[in-house]
PDB file of C-alpha atoms in Angstrom:
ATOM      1  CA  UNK A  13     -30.977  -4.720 -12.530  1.00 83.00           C
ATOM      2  CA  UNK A  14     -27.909  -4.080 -14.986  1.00 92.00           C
ATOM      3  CA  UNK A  15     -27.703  -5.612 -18.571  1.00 90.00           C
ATOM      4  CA  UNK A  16     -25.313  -7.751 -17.132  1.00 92.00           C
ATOM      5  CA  UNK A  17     -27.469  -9.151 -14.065  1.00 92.00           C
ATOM      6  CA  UNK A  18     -30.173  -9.993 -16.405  1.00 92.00           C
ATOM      7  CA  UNK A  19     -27.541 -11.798 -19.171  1.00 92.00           C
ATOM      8  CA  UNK A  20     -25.872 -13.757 -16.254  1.00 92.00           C
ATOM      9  CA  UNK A  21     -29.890 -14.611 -14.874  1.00 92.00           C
ATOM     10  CA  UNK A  22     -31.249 -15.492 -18.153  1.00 93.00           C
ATOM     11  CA  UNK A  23     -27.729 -17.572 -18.644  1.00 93.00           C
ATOM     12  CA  UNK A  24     -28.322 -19.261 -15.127  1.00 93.00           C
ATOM     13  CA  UNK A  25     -31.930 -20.597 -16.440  1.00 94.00           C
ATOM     14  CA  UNK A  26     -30.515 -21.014 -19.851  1.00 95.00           C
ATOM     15  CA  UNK A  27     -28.549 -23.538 -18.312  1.00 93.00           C
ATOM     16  CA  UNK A  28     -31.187 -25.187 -15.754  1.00 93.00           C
ATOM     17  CA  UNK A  29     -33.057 -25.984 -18.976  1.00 95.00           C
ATOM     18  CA  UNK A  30     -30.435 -27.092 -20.658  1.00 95.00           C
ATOM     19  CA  UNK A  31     -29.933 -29.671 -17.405  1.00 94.00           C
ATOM     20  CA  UNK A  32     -33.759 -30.188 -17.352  1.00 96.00           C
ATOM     21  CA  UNK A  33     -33.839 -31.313 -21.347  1.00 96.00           C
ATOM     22  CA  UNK A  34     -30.347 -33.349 -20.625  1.00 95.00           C
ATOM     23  CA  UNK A  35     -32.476 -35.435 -18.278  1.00 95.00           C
ATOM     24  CA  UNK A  36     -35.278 -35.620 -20.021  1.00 96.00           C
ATOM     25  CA  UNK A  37     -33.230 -36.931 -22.924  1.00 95.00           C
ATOM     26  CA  UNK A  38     -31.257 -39.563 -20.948  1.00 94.00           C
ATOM     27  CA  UNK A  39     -34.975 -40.703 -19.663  1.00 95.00           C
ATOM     28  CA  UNK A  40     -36.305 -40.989 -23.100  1.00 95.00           C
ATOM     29  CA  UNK A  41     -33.288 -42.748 -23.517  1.00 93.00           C
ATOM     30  CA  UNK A  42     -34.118 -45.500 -20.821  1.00 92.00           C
ATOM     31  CA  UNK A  43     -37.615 -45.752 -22.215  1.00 95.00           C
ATOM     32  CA  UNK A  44     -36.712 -46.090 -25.661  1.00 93.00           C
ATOM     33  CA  UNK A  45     -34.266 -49.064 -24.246  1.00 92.00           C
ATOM     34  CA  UNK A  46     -37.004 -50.175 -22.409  1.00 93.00           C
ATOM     35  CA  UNK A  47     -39.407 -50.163 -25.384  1.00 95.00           C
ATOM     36  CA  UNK A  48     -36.850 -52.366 -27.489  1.00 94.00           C
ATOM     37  CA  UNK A  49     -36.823 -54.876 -24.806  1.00 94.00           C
ATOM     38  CA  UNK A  50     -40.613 -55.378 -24.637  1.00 94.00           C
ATOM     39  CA  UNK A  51     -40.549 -55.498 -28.405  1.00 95.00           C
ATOM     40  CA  UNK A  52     -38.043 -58.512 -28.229  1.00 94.00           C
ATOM     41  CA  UNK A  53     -39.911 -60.169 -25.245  1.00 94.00           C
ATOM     42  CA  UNK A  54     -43.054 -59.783 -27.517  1.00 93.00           C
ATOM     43  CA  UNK A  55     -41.783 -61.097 -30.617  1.00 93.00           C
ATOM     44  CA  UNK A  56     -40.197 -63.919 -28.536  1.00 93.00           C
ATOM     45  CA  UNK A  57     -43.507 -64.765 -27.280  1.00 91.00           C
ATOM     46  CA  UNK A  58     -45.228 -65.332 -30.545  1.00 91.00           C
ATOM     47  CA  UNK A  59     -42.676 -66.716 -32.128  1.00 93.00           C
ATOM     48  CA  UNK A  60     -41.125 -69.307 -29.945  1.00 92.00           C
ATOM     49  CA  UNK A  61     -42.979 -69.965 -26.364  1.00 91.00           C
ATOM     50  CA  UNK A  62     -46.527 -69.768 -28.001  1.00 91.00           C
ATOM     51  CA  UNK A  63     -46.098 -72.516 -30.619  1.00 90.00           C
ATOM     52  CA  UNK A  64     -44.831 -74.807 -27.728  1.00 91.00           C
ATOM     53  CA  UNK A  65     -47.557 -73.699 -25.301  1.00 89.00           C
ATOM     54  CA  UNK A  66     -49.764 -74.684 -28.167  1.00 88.00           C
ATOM     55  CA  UNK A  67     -48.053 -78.234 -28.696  1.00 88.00           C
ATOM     56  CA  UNK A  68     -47.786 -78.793 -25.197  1.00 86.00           C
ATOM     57  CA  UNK A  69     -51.519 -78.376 -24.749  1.00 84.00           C
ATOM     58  CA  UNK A  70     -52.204 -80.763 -27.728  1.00 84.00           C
ATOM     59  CA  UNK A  71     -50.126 -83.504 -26.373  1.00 81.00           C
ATOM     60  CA  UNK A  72     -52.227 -83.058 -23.152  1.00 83.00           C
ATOM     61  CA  UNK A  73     -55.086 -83.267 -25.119  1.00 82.00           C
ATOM     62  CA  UNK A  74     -54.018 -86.304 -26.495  1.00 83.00           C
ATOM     63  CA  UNK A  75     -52.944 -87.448 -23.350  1.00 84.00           C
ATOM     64  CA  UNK A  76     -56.109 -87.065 -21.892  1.00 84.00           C
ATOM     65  CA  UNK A  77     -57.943 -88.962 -24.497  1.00 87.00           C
ATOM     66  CA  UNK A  78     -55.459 -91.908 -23.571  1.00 87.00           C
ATOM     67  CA  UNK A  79     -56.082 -91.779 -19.408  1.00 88.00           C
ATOM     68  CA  UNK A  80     -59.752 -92.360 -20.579  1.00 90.00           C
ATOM     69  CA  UNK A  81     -59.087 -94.830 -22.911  1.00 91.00           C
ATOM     70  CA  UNK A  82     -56.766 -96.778 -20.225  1.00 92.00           C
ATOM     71  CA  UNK A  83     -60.051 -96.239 -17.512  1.00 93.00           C
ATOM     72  CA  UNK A  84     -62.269 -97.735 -19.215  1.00 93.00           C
ATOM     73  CA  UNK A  85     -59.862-100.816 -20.326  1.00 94.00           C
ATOM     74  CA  UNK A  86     -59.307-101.093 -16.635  1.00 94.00           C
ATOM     75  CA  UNK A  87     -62.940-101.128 -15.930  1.00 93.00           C
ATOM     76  CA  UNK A  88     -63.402-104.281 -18.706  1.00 94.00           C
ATOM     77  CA  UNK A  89     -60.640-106.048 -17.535  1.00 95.00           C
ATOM     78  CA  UNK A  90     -61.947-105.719 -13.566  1.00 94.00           C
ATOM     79  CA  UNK A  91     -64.782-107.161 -14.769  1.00 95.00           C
ATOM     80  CA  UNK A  92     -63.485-110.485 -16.749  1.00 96.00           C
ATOM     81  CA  UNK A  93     -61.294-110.258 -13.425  1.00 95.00           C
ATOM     82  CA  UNK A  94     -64.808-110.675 -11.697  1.00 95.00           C
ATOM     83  CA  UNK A  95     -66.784-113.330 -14.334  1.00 94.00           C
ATOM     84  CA  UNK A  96     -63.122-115.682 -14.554  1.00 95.00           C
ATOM     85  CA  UNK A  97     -62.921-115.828 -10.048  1.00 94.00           C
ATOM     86  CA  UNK A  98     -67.294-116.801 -10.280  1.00 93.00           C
ATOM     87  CA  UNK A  99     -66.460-119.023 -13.557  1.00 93.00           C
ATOM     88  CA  UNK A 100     -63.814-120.785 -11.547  1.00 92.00           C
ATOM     89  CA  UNK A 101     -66.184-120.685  -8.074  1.00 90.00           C
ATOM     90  CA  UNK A 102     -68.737-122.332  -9.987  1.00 90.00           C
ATOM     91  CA  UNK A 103     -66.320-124.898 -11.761  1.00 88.00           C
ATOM     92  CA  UNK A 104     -64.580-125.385  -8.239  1.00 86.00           C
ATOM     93  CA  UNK A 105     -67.930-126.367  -6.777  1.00 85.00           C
ATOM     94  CA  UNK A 106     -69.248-128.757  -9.303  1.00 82.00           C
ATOM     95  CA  UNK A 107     -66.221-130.600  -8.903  1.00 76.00           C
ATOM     96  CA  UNK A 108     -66.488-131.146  -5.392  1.00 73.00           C
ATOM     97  CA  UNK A 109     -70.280-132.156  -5.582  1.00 64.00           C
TER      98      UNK A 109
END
């Protein structure tokens, strides 16, 4: 092999890692795009969906708290429903006797 062959083969892979770092770069590249994303999907997280998660799941707490409160209302007023339709049985028949 002449001193020229071996320039022009050591230039050939000269330039296939040149190619190989090129890509390598642009990929890095993508990643580091990539990275900034996740960073702005993170701090968009904790800064604005997780304080509302957290206030929606009070208010359904709270809301909770009122469907019981409304249940058992319901269940007292079913039974004055029950003692006012005796009350006026009873009253009905000592009217007719």
């Amino acid at each position: 092999m002449t001193d020229r062959e071996l320039l022009e083969s050591i230039a050939a892979r000269m330039d296939g890692l040149e190619n190989k770092i090129n890509s390598m770069e642009n990929k890095m590249d993508s990643m580091q795009s990539d990275i900034n994303i996740l960073k702005r999907t993170a701090v968009m997280m904790e800064t604005d969906i997780a304080p509302k998660v957290q206030l929606l799941l009070e208010n359904h707490s709270d809301l909770a708290k009122n469907v019981m409160v409304a249940k058992e209302i319901e269940a007292r007023v079913g039974t004055l429903e029950f003692d006012v339709k005796m009350i006026k049985k009873i009253l009905h028949t000592q009217k007719t006797v």
